[in-house]
Amino acid sequence: MSNTGGLCSASESTMAGLSFLCCGVLLFASIFLNPISCHARFRPRDAAHKALFVFGDSLFDPGNNQYLNDSSQEGAGATVFPYGETFFKRPTGRLCDGRTVPDLIAQFANLPILPPYLQPGDHQFTDGANFASAGAGVLDNTRPGSINLRLQLSYFKDVVKSLREKLGEEEAKRVLMNAVYLFSIGGNDYFGFSQRNRVASEESEGQYVQSVIGNLTSVLKEICDLGGRKIAFQNVGPLGCVPMTKVFDPSIGSGCAEEPSSLARQHNRYLAIFLKQLETQLPGFKYAIFDYYIALGDRVANPSKYGFKEGKAACCGSGPYRGMNCGRTENGTQMFELCSNPSEYVWFDGGHTTERANTQLAQLLWDGAPPVTAPLNMKQLFSF
């Protein structure tokens, strides 16, 4: 037999084996060399594959705000040096020198780092999506122009529709029920309230917290109605301790402002109560709460305990504790100072932690034990 037919033309004695090999080569090519095909459908052969959907504010924003029309939005400035310098070697729109907590969680879960949802181009939604937006709040009017939580939910509904169209109803349902949903939201609501109400009554504070929690739980219930069953929260941090707070009130000095931190503590208590109630009401519902308030607060107060040299001032910025202007230039003049080694700092800029701090915090969220992360951690959520 002539060999001019190529690999698939062989003697009859080897025809079966080579035919099998040809099919294997073609299958390999179709899966690994055709990204459009891979994007177009989810292959249920990998039953362990689970998506990650991220909702939140600037702590979790992977760069969505750079695609908004309003260039004045928080996060738009994270497209300039020195943001992104540590890991990405370029600014990506993340308010950090490198990776944020969701980036690290995705890597721990063997997922790709999720791109901004608003980034143009194709997205592999069977890996998940990141809707977080710098400045976003639970309440619609917290930071007009940002992607507030209700709008993030709307984007998620668009993703659900896309999954149903591409995968079919049953497979999309399986993806959504197996997925893990990660949140970090509320800080901007309380930071804004404390700035507008310097001396607020306990009653008005309580009513405001209830309003935020009510709107948050409404969104959570809608996600559960769409199939979500595994929820993870990074709770609201010690807002009164961020370097930016000291810019607004220099009298705080090296301490922490009480009112915004008090609001955060109230929020965190109500959030824990609600999630526990939801667990008893919704079959299959599982959740994790990472006590970001305590974990970050301890690193601010005791940086050397965790390998940092500085816990109160930011690596990048100007003013008290470098709490403002990171990345800002005027007429070609740099308006900020920059530390030589961000890994020595808890804070990278006036309100956001360094990649090294994020790595420690993400590890606690991923596989930390009670009471820091409870009743489950994210590693356990991904295992179900």
C-alpha positions as YAML, in Angstrom:
chain: A
units: angstrom
residues:
- id: 1
  name: MET
  ca: [0.00, 0.00, 0.00]
- id: 2
  name: SER
  ca: [1.33, 3.42, -0.90]
- id: 3
  name: ASN
  ca: [2.17, 5.77, 1.98]
- id: 4
  name: THR
  ca: [1.08, 8.85, 0.05]
- id: 5
  name: GLY
  ca: [-2.14, 8.95, 2.05]
- id: 6
  name: GLY
  ca: [-0.26, 10.27, 5.13]
- id: 7
  name: LEU
  ca: [-0.59, 9.11, 8.73]
- id: 8
  name: CYS
  ca: [-4.06, 7.62, 8.32]
- id: 9
  name: SER
  ca: [-3.04, 5.52, 5.31]
- id: 10
  name: ALA
  ca: [-1.32, 2.44, 6.69]
- id: 11
  name: SER
  ca: [-1.18, -1.31, 6.18]
- id: 12
  name: GLU
  ca: [-4.27, -3.22, 7.16]
- id: 13
  name: SER
  ca: [-2.44, -4.77, 10.13]
- id: 14
  name: THR
  ca: [-1.90, -1.35, 11.72]
- id: 15
  name: MET
  ca: [-4.99, 0.40, 10.38]
- id: 16
  name: ALA
  ca: [-7.03, 0.09, 13.56]
- id: 17
  name: GLY
  ca: [-4.29, 1.34, 15.84]
- id: 18
  name: LEU
  ca: [-3.35, 4.28, 13.68]
- id: 19
  name: SER
  ca: [-6.99, 5.16, 13.12]
- id: 20
  name: PHE
  ca: [-7.39, 5.37, 16.88]
- id: 21
  name: LEU
  ca: [-4.26, 7.54, 17.05]
- id: 22
  name: CYS
  ca: [-5.59, 9.86, 14.37]
- id: 23
  name: CYS
  ca: [-8.82, 10.31, 16.26]
- id: 24
  name: GLY
  ca: [-6.87, 11.04, 19.42]
- id: 25
  name: VAL
  ca: [-4.79, 13.69, 17.65]
- id: 26
  name: LEU
  ca: [-7.91, 15.29, 16.21]
- id: 27
  name: LEU
  ca: [-9.62, 15.28, 19.59]
- id: 28
  name: PHE
  ca: [-6.56, 16.90, 21.19]
- id: 29
  name: ALA
  ca: [-6.53, 19.56, 18.49]
- id: 30
  name: SER
  ca: [-10.22, 20.26, 18.81]
- id: 31
  name: ILE
  ca: [-10.01, 20.73, 22.57]
- id: 32
  name: PHE
  ca: [-6.70, 22.51, 23.05]
- id: 33
  name: LEU
  ca: [-6.09, 24.31, 19.76]
- id: 34
  name: ASN
  ca: [-9.57, 25.72, 19.25]
- id: 35
  name: PRO
  ca: [-10.30, 28.20, 22.04]
- id: 36
  name: ILE
  ca: [-13.53, 29.32, 20.38]
- id: 37
  name: SER
  ca: [-14.91, 25.80, 20.68]
- id: 38
  name: CYS
  ca: [-13.79, 25.59, 24.29]
- id: 39
  name: HIS
  ca: [-15.47, 28.88, 25.04]
- id: 40
  name: ALA
  ca: [-18.69, 27.91, 23.31]
- id: 41
  name: ARG
  ca: [-19.53, 24.92, 25.45]
- id: 42
  name: PHE
  ca: [-18.81, 23.52, 28.88]
- id: 43
  name: ARG
  ca: [-17.61, 19.94, 28.92]
- id: 44
  name: PRO
  ca: [-19.24, 18.02, 31.78]
- id: 45
  name: ARG
  ca: [-16.36, 15.49, 31.69]
- id: 46
  name: ASP
  ca: [-14.76, 17.56, 34.47]
- id: 47
  name: ALA
  ca: [-17.29, 17.12, 37.25]
- id: 48
  name: ALA
  ca: [-14.93, 18.81, 39.75]
- id: 49
  name: HIS
  ca: [-14.95, 22.09, 37.80]
- id: 50
  name: LYS
  ca: [-16.71, 24.82, 39.75]
- id: 51
  name: ALA
  ca: [-17.20, 28.46, 38.83]
- id: 52
  name: LEU
  ca: [-16.46, 31.51, 40.98]
- id: 53
  name: PHE
  ca: [-18.74, 34.56, 40.81]
- id: 54
  name: VAL
  ca: [-17.47, 37.70, 42.55]
- id: 55
  name: PHE
  ca: [-19.52, 40.67, 43.75]
- id: 56
  name: GLY
  ca: [-18.06, 43.63, 45.57]
- id: 57
  name: ASP
  ca: [-16.27, 46.94, 45.80]
- id: 58
  name: SER
  ca: [-12.73, 48.23, 45.28]
- id: 59
  name: LEU
  ca: [-11.21, 45.45, 47.39]
- id: 60
  name: PHE
  ca: [-12.35, 42.94, 44.75]
- id: 61
  name: ASP
  ca: [-12.50, 45.10, 41.57]
- id: 62
  name: PRO
  ca: [-10.26, 43.52, 38.88]
- id: 63
  name: GLY
  ca: [-10.49, 46.65, 36.75]
- id: 64
  name: ASN
  ca: [-14.17, 47.02, 35.85]
- id: 65
  name: ASN
  ca: [-14.17, 50.75, 36.60]
- id: 66
  name: GLN
  ca: [-11.72, 51.56, 33.82]
- id: 67
  name: TYR
  ca: [-14.49, 50.60, 31.38]
- id: 68
  name: LEU
  ca: [-17.04, 53.01, 32.86]
- id: 69
  name: ASN
  ca: [-17.74, 56.28, 31.09]
- id: 70
  name: ASP
  ca: [-17.04, 58.33, 34.24]
- id: 71
  name: SER
  ca: [-13.26, 58.70, 34.56]
- id: 72
  name: SER
  ca: [-13.71, 60.35, 37.97]
- id: 73
  name: GLN
  ca: [-14.84, 57.04, 39.50]
- id: 74
  name: GLU
  ca: [-12.67, 55.43, 42.15]
- id: 75
  name: GLY
  ca: [-10.51, 52.82, 40.49]
- id: 76
  name: ALA
  ca: [-10.10, 54.73, 37.24]
- id: 77
  name: GLY
  ca: [-6.79, 56.01, 38.66]
- id: 78
  name: ALA
  ca: [-5.55, 52.46, 39.15]
- id: 79
  name: THR
  ca: [-4.63, 52.34, 35.47]
- id: 80
  name: VAL
  ca: [-1.40, 54.26, 36.13]
- id: 81
  name: PHE
  ca: [1.92, 53.56, 37.84]
- id: 82
  name: PRO
  ca: [2.57, 52.22, 40.49]
- id: 83
  name: TYR
  ca: [-0.60, 50.09, 40.58]
- id: 84
  name: GLY
  ca: [0.00, 46.51, 39.48]
- id: 85
  name: GLU
  ca: [3.79, 46.81, 39.73]
- id: 86
  name: THR
  ca: [4.40, 43.74, 41.89]
- id: 87
  name: PHE
  ca: [2.67, 40.89, 40.07]
- id: 88
  name: PHE
  ca: [1.30, 42.06, 36.74]
- id: 89
  name: LYS
  ca: [4.20, 44.47, 36.07]
- id: 90
  name: ARG
  ca: [1.66, 46.95, 34.73]
- id: 91
  name: PRO
  ca: [-1.48, 48.70, 35.99]
- id: 92
  name: THR
  ca: [-4.62, 46.61, 35.46]
- id: 93
  name: GLY
  ca: [-7.24, 48.72, 37.22]
- id: 94
  name: ARG
  ca: [-6.80, 46.86, 40.50]
- id: 95
  name: LEU
  ca: [-6.31, 49.12, 43.51]
- id: 96
  name: CYS
  ca: [-3.29, 47.14, 44.64]
- id: 97
  name: ASP
  ca: [0.34, 46.59, 43.74]
- id: 98
  name: GLY
  ca: [-0.59, 43.09, 42.56]
- id: 99
  name: ARG
  ca: [-3.27, 40.46, 43.05]
- id: 100
  name: THR
  ca: [-6.44, 40.97, 45.04]
- id: 101
  name: VAL
  ca: [-8.15, 38.37, 47.24]
- id: 102
  name: PRO
  ca: [-10.43, 37.02, 44.45]
- id: 103
  name: ASP
  ca: [-7.41, 36.61, 42.14]
- id: 104
  name: LEU
  ca: [-5.71, 34.48, 44.76]
- id: 105
  name: ILE
  ca: [-8.86, 32.50, 45.58]
- id: 106
  name: ALA
  ca: [-9.28, 31.68, 41.90]
- id: 107
  name: GLN
  ca: [-5.72, 30.38, 41.77]
- id: 108
  name: PHE
  ca: [-6.21, 28.32, 44.92]
- id: 109
  name: ALA
  ca: [-9.30, 26.79, 43.24]
- id: 110
  name: ASN
  ca: [-7.34, 26.00, 40.04]
- id: 111
  name: LEU
  ca: [-9.29, 28.58, 38.07]
- id: 112
  name: PRO
  ca: [-7.87, 31.33, 35.87]
- id: 113
  name: ILE
  ca: [-7.73, 34.83, 37.32]
- id: 114
  name: LEU
  ca: [-11.11, 36.26, 36.39]
- id: 115
  name: PRO
  ca: [-10.98, 39.29, 34.06]
- id: 116
  name: PRO
  ca: [-13.21, 42.32, 34.59]
- id: 117
  name: TYR
  ca: [-16.76, 41.52, 33.52]
- id: 118
  name: LEU
  ca: [-16.86, 44.73, 31.48]
- id: 119
  name: GLN
  ca: [-13.64, 43.94, 29.64]
- id: 120
  name: PRO
  ca: [-14.40, 43.65, 25.92]
- id: 121
  name: GLY
  ca: [-14.09, 40.26, 24.25]
- id: 122
  name: ASP
  ca: [-15.16, 36.70, 24.95]
- id: 123
  name: HIS
  ca: [-15.56, 35.43, 28.50]
- id: 124
  name: GLN
  ca: [-15.56, 31.85, 29.74]
- id: 125
  name: PHE
  ca: [-18.49, 32.15, 32.13]
- id: 126
  name: THR
  ca: [-18.24, 28.50, 33.12]
- id: 127
  name: ASP
  ca: [-15.17, 29.67, 35.08]
- id: 128
  name: GLY
  ca: [-17.26, 32.45, 36.65]
- id: 129
  name: ALA
  ca: [-17.20, 36.25, 36.45]
- id: 130
  name: ASN
  ca: [-16.08, 39.23, 38.51]
- id: 131
  name: PHE
  ca: [-18.59, 42.09, 38.69]
- id: 132
  name: ALA
  ca: [-16.93, 44.07, 41.52]
- id: 133
  name: SER
  ca: [-16.58, 47.81, 41.15]
- id: 134
  name: ALA
  ca: [-14.52, 50.33, 43.10]
- id: 135
  name: GLY
  ca: [-16.81, 52.66, 45.02]
- id: 136
  name: ALA
  ca: [-19.76, 50.29, 44.82]
- id: 137
  name: GLY
  ca: [-22.21, 50.06, 47.66]
- id: 138
  name: VAL
  ca: [-25.15, 47.92, 48.62]
- id: 139
  name: LEU
  ca: [-27.37, 50.99, 48.35]
- id: 140
  name: ASP
  ca: [-27.92, 52.46, 44.89]
- id: 141
  name: ASN
  ca: [-27.01, 56.03, 45.90]
- id: 142
  name: THR
  ca: [-23.80, 55.26, 47.78]
- id: 143
  name: ARG
  ca: [-21.52, 56.11, 44.86]
- id: 144
  name: PRO
  ca: [-23.51, 57.07, 41.74]
- id: 145
  name: GLY
  ca: [-21.72, 55.98, 38.59]
- id: 146
  name: SER
  ca: [-20.14, 52.87, 40.08]
- id: 147
  name: ILE
  ca: [-21.58, 49.39, 39.55]
- id: 148
  name: ASN
  ca: [-23.71, 49.13, 42.68]
- id: 149
  name: LEU
  ca: [-24.76, 45.72, 43.99]
- id: 150
  name: ARG
  ca: [-28.16, 45.80, 42.30]
- id: 151
  name: LEU
  ca: [-26.50, 46.48, 38.94]
- id: 152
  name: GLN
  ca: [-23.97, 43.71, 39.58]
- id: 153
  name: LEU
  ca: [-26.93, 41.39, 40.13]
- id: 154
  name: SER
  ca: [-28.35, 42.53, 36.79]
- id: 155
  name: TYR
  ca: [-25.07, 41.64, 35.08]
- id: 156
  name: PHE
  ca: [-25.14, 38.24, 36.79]
- id: 157
  name: LYS
  ca: [-28.63, 37.63, 35.42]
- id: 158
  name: ASP
  ca: [-27.25, 38.33, 31.94]
- id: 159
  name: VAL
  ca: [-24.58, 35.70, 32.56]
- id: 160
  name: VAL
  ca: [-27.23, 33.22, 33.71]
- id: 161
  name: LYS
  ca: [-29.14, 33.83, 30.49]
- id: 162
  name: SER
  ca: [-25.96, 33.29, 28.45]
- id: 163
  name: LEU
  ca: [-25.19, 30.03, 30.24]
- id: 164
  name: ARG
  ca: [-28.71, 28.74, 29.65]
- id: 165
  name: GLU
  ca: [-28.49, 29.58, 25.95]
- id: 166
  name: LYS
  ca: [-25.11, 27.91, 25.49]
- id: 167
  name: LEU
  ca: [-25.40, 24.94, 27.84]
- id: 168
  name: GLY
  ca: [-29.09, 24.23, 28.04]
- id: 169
  name: GLU
  ca: [-31.30, 24.59, 31.10]
- id: 170
  name: GLU
  ca: [-30.12, 21.50, 33.02]
- id: 171
  name: GLU
  ca: [-26.38, 21.99, 32.54]
- id: 172
  name: ALA
  ca: [-26.63, 25.70, 33.36]
- id: 173
  name: LYS
  ca: [-28.52, 24.82, 36.53]
- id: 174
  name: ARG
  ca: [-25.76, 22.42, 37.51]
- id: 175
  name: VAL
  ca: [-23.07, 25.06, 36.92]
- id: 176
  name: LEU
  ca: [-24.94, 27.65, 39.02]
- id: 177
  name: MET
  ca: [-25.65, 25.25, 41.90]
- id: 178
  name: ASN
  ca: [-22.03, 24.06, 42.03]
- id: 179
  name: ALA
  ca: [-20.57, 27.56, 41.77]
- id: 180
  name: VAL
  ca: [-19.22, 29.55, 44.72]
- id: 181
  name: TYR
  ca: [-20.35, 33.17, 45.16]
- id: 182
  name: LEU
  ca: [-17.89, 35.52, 46.87]
- id: 183
  name: PHE
  ca: [-18.83, 38.95, 48.28]
- id: 184
  name: SER
  ca: [-17.09, 41.98, 49.75]
- id: 185
  name: ILE
  ca: [-19.54, 44.86, 49.95]
- id: 186
  name: GLY
  ca: [-20.85, 47.41, 52.44]
- id: 187
  name: GLY
  ca: [-17.73, 49.33, 53.39]
- id: 188
  name: ASN
  ca: [-18.48, 52.25, 51.07]
- id: 189
  name: ASP
  ca: [-22.04, 52.53, 52.42]
- id: 190
  name: TYR
  ca: [-20.78, 52.96, 55.98]
- id: 191
  name: PHE
  ca: [-17.76, 55.06, 55.15]
- id: 192
  name: GLY
  ca: [-20.03, 57.48, 53.28]
- id: 193
  name: PHE
  ca: [-22.59, 57.56, 56.09]
- id: 194
  name: SER
  ca: [-19.94, 58.36, 58.71]
- id: 195
  name: GLN
  ca: [-18.56, 61.18, 56.55]
- id: 196
  name: ARG
  ca: [-22.02, 62.71, 56.10]
- id: 197
  name: ASN
  ca: [-23.06, 62.24, 59.72]
- id: 198
  name: ARG
  ca: [-20.20, 63.10, 62.03]
- id: 199
  name: VAL
  ca: [-22.39, 62.83, 65.14]
- id: 200
  name: ALA
  ca: [-25.12, 60.32, 64.34]
- id: 201
  name: SER
  ca: [-27.52, 58.95, 66.94]
- id: 202
  name: GLU
  ca: [-27.54, 55.24, 67.75]
- id: 203
  name: GLU
  ca: [-31.06, 55.08, 66.37]
- id: 204
  name: SER
  ca: [-30.10, 56.56, 62.98]
- id: 205
  name: GLU
  ca: [-27.05, 54.31, 62.80]
- id: 206
  name: GLY
  ca: [-29.19, 51.26, 63.53]
- id: 207
  name: GLN
  ca: [-31.75, 52.21, 60.90]
- id: 208
  name: TYR
  ca: [-29.04, 52.72, 58.31]
- id: 209
  name: VAL
  ca: [-27.43, 49.34, 59.04]
- id: 210
  name: GLN
  ca: [-30.85, 47.69, 58.76]
- id: 211
  name: SER
  ca: [-31.37, 49.36, 55.38]
- id: 212
  name: VAL
  ca: [-28.04, 48.10, 54.07]
- id: 213
  name: ILE
  ca: [-28.62, 44.58, 55.39]
- id: 214
  name: GLY
  ca: [-32.15, 44.53, 53.98]
- id: 215
  name: ASN
  ca: [-30.96, 45.42, 50.48]
- id: 216
  name: LEU
  ca: [-28.04, 43.00, 50.70]
- id: 217
  name: THR
  ca: [-30.20, 40.08, 51.78]
- id: 218
  name: SER
  ca: [-32.66, 40.86, 48.99]
- id: 219
  name: VAL
  ca: [-29.87, 40.42, 46.42]
- id: 220
  name: LEU
  ca: [-28.67, 37.24, 48.10]
- id: 221
  name: LYS
  ca: [-32.14, 35.75, 47.94]
- id: 222
  name: GLU
  ca: [-32.36, 36.49, 44.21]
- id: 223
  name: ILE
  ca: [-29.03, 34.74, 43.63]
- id: 224
  name: CYS
  ca: [-30.34, 31.74, 45.59]
- id: 225
  name: ASP
  ca: [-33.50, 31.77, 43.46]
- id: 226
  name: LEU
  ca: [-31.27, 31.52, 40.38]
- id: 227
  name: GLY
  ca: [-29.54, 28.44, 41.79]
- id: 228
  name: GLY
  ca: [-26.79, 29.79, 44.07]
- id: 229
  name: ARG
  ca: [-26.20, 27.59, 47.12]
- id: 230
  name: LYS
  ca: [-22.61, 28.26, 48.22]
- id: 231
  name: ILE
  ca: [-21.97, 31.79, 49.52]
- id: 232
  name: ALA
  ca: [-18.73, 33.24, 50.90]
- id: 233
  name: PHE
  ca: [-18.39, 36.64, 52.54]
- id: 234
  name: GLN
  ca: [-15.41, 38.75, 53.42]
- id: 235
  name: ASN
  ca: [-17.15, 40.88, 56.03]
- id: 236
  name: VAL
  ca: [-16.70, 44.64, 56.40]
- id: 237
  name: GLY
  ca: [-13.28, 45.62, 57.72]
- id: 238
  name: PRO
  ca: [-12.14, 48.12, 60.37]
- id: 239
  name: LEU
  ca: [-13.11, 51.21, 58.38]
- id: 240
  name: GLY
  ca: [-11.88, 53.62, 61.02]
- id: 241
  name: CYS
  ca: [-8.32, 52.32, 60.65]
- id: 242
  name: VAL
  ca: [-7.71, 52.88, 56.93]
- id: 243
  name: PRO
  ca: [-5.08, 55.55, 56.19]
- id: 244
  name: MET
  ca: [-7.64, 57.55, 54.19]
- id: 245
  name: THR
  ca: [-9.68, 58.08, 57.36]
- id: 246
  name: LYS
  ca: [-6.77, 59.95, 58.91]
- id: 247
  name: VAL
  ca: [-6.77, 62.37, 55.97]
- id: 248
  name: PHE
  ca: [-10.36, 63.39, 56.72]
- id: 249
  name: ASP
  ca: [-9.68, 63.63, 60.45]
- id: 250
  name: PRO
  ca: [-5.97, 64.19, 61.29]
- id: 251
  name: SER
  ca: [-6.85, 64.29, 65.01]
- id: 252
  name: ILE
  ca: [-7.15, 60.48, 64.90]
- id: 253
  name: GLY
  ca: [-3.37, 60.23, 64.67]
- id: 254
  name: SER
  ca: [-2.13, 56.65, 64.84]
- id: 255
  name: GLY
  ca: [-5.44, 55.45, 66.28]
- id: 256
  name: CYS
  ca: [-8.71, 54.51, 64.57]
- id: 257
  name: ALA
  ca: [-11.96, 56.42, 64.15]
- id: 258
  name: GLU
  ca: [-14.71, 54.74, 66.16]
- id: 259
  name: GLU
  ca: [-17.90, 55.55, 64.25]
- id: 260
  name: PRO
  ca: [-17.18, 53.85, 60.89]
- id: 261
  name: SER
  ca: [-15.73, 50.82, 62.68]
- id: 262
  name: SER
  ca: [-18.79, 50.65, 64.93]
- id: 263
  name: LEU
  ca: [-21.06, 50.60, 61.87]
- id: 264
  name: ALA
  ca: [-18.95, 47.81, 60.38]
- id: 265
  name: ARG
  ca: [-19.27, 45.72, 63.54]
- id: 266
  name: GLN
  ca: [-23.05, 46.12, 63.58]
- id: 267
  name: HIS
  ca: [-23.26, 45.13, 59.93]
- id: 268
  name: ASN
  ca: [-21.12, 42.05, 60.50]
- id: 269
  name: ARG
  ca: [-23.31, 40.86, 63.39]
- id: 270
  name: TYR
  ca: [-26.51, 41.17, 61.34]
- id: 271
  name: LEU
  ca: [-24.90, 39.50, 58.33]
- id: 272
  name: ALA
  ca: [-23.92, 36.46, 60.40]
- id: 273
  name: ILE
  ca: [-27.44, 36.18, 61.81]
- id: 274
  name: PHE
  ca: [-29.05, 36.35, 58.37]
- id: 275
  name: LEU
  ca: [-26.78, 33.72, 56.80]
- id: 276
  name: LYS
  ca: [-27.41, 31.34, 59.68]
- id: 277
  name: GLN
  ca: [-31.16, 31.80, 59.20]
- id: 278
  name: LEU
  ca: [-30.86, 31.21, 55.46]
- id: 279
  name: GLU
  ca: [-29.02, 27.96, 56.12]
- id: 280
  name: THR
  ca: [-32.03, 26.63, 58.05]
- id: 281
  name: GLN
  ca: [-34.51, 27.75, 55.38]
- id: 282
  name: LEU
  ca: [-32.85, 26.76, 52.11]
- id: 283
  name: PRO
  ca: [-31.97, 23.09, 51.43]
- id: 284
  name: GLY
  ca: [-28.37, 22.67, 50.33]
- id: 285
  name: PHE
  ca: [-27.35, 26.19, 51.35]
- id: 286
  name: LYS
  ca: [-23.79, 26.46, 52.70]
- id: 287
  name: TYR
  ca: [-21.76, 29.53, 53.60]
- id: 288
  name: ALA
  ca: [-18.47, 30.91, 54.85]
- id: 289
  name: ILE
  ca: [-17.77, 34.20, 56.60]
- id: 290
  name: PHE
  ca: [-14.19, 35.41, 56.75]
- id: 291
  name: ASP
  ca: [-13.74, 37.81, 59.68]
- id: 292
  name: TYR
  ca: [-11.85, 40.40, 57.69]
- id: 293
  name: TYR
  ca: [-12.54, 42.95, 60.42]
- id: 294
  name: ILE
  ca: [-10.48, 41.03, 62.98]
- id: 295
  name: ALA
  ca: [-7.83, 39.64, 60.62]
- id: 296
  name: LEU
  ca: [-7.00, 42.99, 59.03]
- id: 297
  name: GLY
  ca: [-7.34, 44.92, 62.28]
- id: 298
  name: ASP
  ca: [-4.76, 42.72, 63.96]
- id: 299
  name: ARG
  ca: [-2.30, 43.24, 61.11]
- id: 300
  name: VAL
  ca: [-2.77, 47.01, 61.35]
- id: 301
  name: ALA
  ca: [-2.21, 46.98, 65.11]
- id: 302
  name: ASN
  ca: [0.55, 44.33, 65.20]
- id: 303
  name: PRO
  ca: [2.29, 44.32, 61.81]
- id: 304
  name: SER
  ca: [5.52, 42.67, 62.98]
- id: 305
  name: LYS
  ca: [3.51, 39.67, 64.19]
- id: 306
  name: TYR
  ca: [2.74, 38.93, 60.52]
- id: 307
  name: GLY
  ca: [6.07, 39.92, 58.98]
- id: 308
  name: PHE
  ca: [5.28, 43.55, 58.12]
- id: 309
  name: LYS
  ca: [7.26, 46.64, 59.09]
- id: 310
  name: GLU
  ca: [4.39, 49.12, 58.79]
- id: 311
  name: GLY
  ca: [0.70, 48.70, 59.55]
- id: 312
  name: LYS
  ca: [-0.70, 52.21, 59.73]
- id: 313
  name: ALA
  ca: [0.84, 54.23, 56.86]
- id: 314
  name: ALA
  ca: [0.41, 53.29, 53.21]
- id: 315
  name: CYS
  ca: [3.24, 52.40, 50.85]
- id: 316
  name: CYS
  ca: [1.98, 54.85, 48.21]
- id: 317
  name: GLY
  ca: [0.44, 58.27, 48.69]
- id: 318
  name: SER
  ca: [0.80, 61.68, 50.31]
- id: 319
  name: GLY
  ca: [-0.55, 63.50, 53.33]
- id: 320
  name: PRO
  ca: [-1.10, 61.97, 56.77]
- id: 321
  name: TYR
  ca: [-0.04, 58.31, 56.70]
- id: 322
  name: ARG
  ca: [0.15, 58.57, 52.88]
- id: 323
  name: GLY
  ca: [-3.61, 58.32, 52.86]
- id: 324
  name: MET
  ca: [-4.30, 59.98, 49.49]
- id: 325
  name: ASN
  ca: [-3.08, 60.67, 45.93]
- id: 326
  name: CYS
  ca: [-1.37, 57.35, 45.09]
- id: 327
  name: GLY
  ca: [-0.62, 57.42, 41.36]
- id: 328
  name: ARG
  ca: [-1.58, 61.08, 40.97]
- id: 329
  name: THR
  ca: [0.46, 63.45, 38.83]
- id: 330
  name: GLU
  ca: [-0.07, 67.14, 38.05]
- id: 331
  name: ASN
  ca: [1.63, 68.80, 35.09]
- id: 332
  name: GLY
  ca: [4.06, 65.91, 34.93]
- id: 333
  name: THR
  ca: [4.93, 66.14, 38.61]
- id: 334
  name: GLN
  ca: [4.45, 63.08, 40.81]
- id: 335
  name: MET
  ca: [2.19, 64.01, 43.72]
- id: 336
  name: PHE
  ca: [2.91, 60.97, 45.89]
- id: 337
  name: GLU
  ca: [5.65, 59.15, 47.71]
- id: 338
  name: LEU
  ca: [6.32, 55.47, 47.07]
- id: 339
  name: CYS
  ca: [7.95, 52.99, 49.40]
- id: 340
  name: SER
  ca: [10.79, 50.81, 48.10]
- id: 341
  name: ASN
  ca: [9.20, 47.49, 49.12]
- id: 342
  name: PRO
  ca: [5.39, 47.12, 49.23]
- id: 343
  name: SER
  ca: [5.67, 43.70, 50.90]
- id: 344
  name: GLU
  ca: [6.78, 45.45, 54.10]
- id: 345
  name: TYR
  ca: [3.44, 47.31, 54.28]
- id: 346
  name: VAL
  ca: [-0.08, 46.20, 55.13]
- id: 347
  name: TRP
  ca: [-1.55, 49.09, 53.09]
- id: 348
  name: PHE
  ca: [-0.60, 49.84, 49.52]
- id: 349
  name: ASP
  ca: [-2.62, 53.05, 49.21]
- id: 350
  name: GLY
  ca: [-5.05, 54.96, 51.40]
- id: 351
  name: GLY
  ca: [-7.73, 52.29, 51.43]
- id: 352
  name: HIS
  ca: [-6.36, 49.08, 49.94]
- id: 353
  name: THR
  ca: [-3.97, 46.42, 51.11]
- id: 354
  name: THR
  ca: [-0.79, 45.16, 49.42]
- id: 355
  name: GLU
  ca: [-0.56, 41.89, 47.55]
- id: 356
  name: ARG
  ca: [1.39, 40.39, 50.45]
- id: 357
  name: ALA
  ca: [-1.38, 41.31, 52.90]
- id: 358
  name: ASN
  ca: [-3.97, 40.03, 50.41]
- id: 359
  name: THR
  ca: [-2.12, 36.73, 50.17]
- id: 360
  name: GLN
  ca: [-2.34, 36.22, 53.92]
- id: 361
  name: LEU
  ca: [-6.00, 37.27, 54.01]
- id: 362
  name: ALA
  ca: [-6.94, 35.09, 51.03]
- id: 363
  name: GLN
  ca: [-5.29, 32.09, 52.67]
- id: 364
  name: LEU
  ca: [-7.47, 32.58, 55.75]
- id: 365
  name: LEU
  ca: [-10.57, 32.87, 53.58]
- id: 366
  name: TRP
  ca: [-9.53, 29.77, 51.63]
- id: 367
  name: ASP
  ca: [-8.70, 27.33, 54.41]
- id: 368
  name: GLY
  ca: [-8.85, 29.23, 57.70]
- id: 369
  name: ALA
  ca: [-10.52, 27.69, 60.73]
- id: 370
  name: PRO
  ca: [-13.19, 29.06, 63.10]
- id: 371
  name: PRO
  ca: [-13.59, 31.63, 64.47]
- id: 372
  name: VAL
  ca: [-11.65, 33.49, 61.76]
- id: 373
  name: THR
  ca: [-13.46, 31.73, 58.90]
- id: 374
  name: ALA
  ca: [-16.69, 29.95, 59.80]
- id: 375
  name: PRO
  ca: [-18.73, 27.82, 59.75]
- id: 376
  name: LEU
  ca: [-16.99, 26.66, 56.54]
- id: 377
  name: ASN
  ca: [-14.11, 28.02, 54.50]
- id: 378
  name: MET
  ca: [-13.91, 28.43, 50.74]
- id: 379
  name: LYS
  ca: [-11.85, 25.31, 50.21]
- id: 380
  name: GLN
  ca: [-14.68, 23.35, 51.79]
- id: 381
  name: LEU
  ca: [-17.30, 25.16, 49.69]
- id: 382
  name: PHE
  ca: [-15.41, 24.22, 46.53]
- id: 383
  name: SER
  ca: [-15.21, 20.60, 47.69]
- id: 384
  name: PHE
  ca: [-18.99, 20.14, 47.84]
...
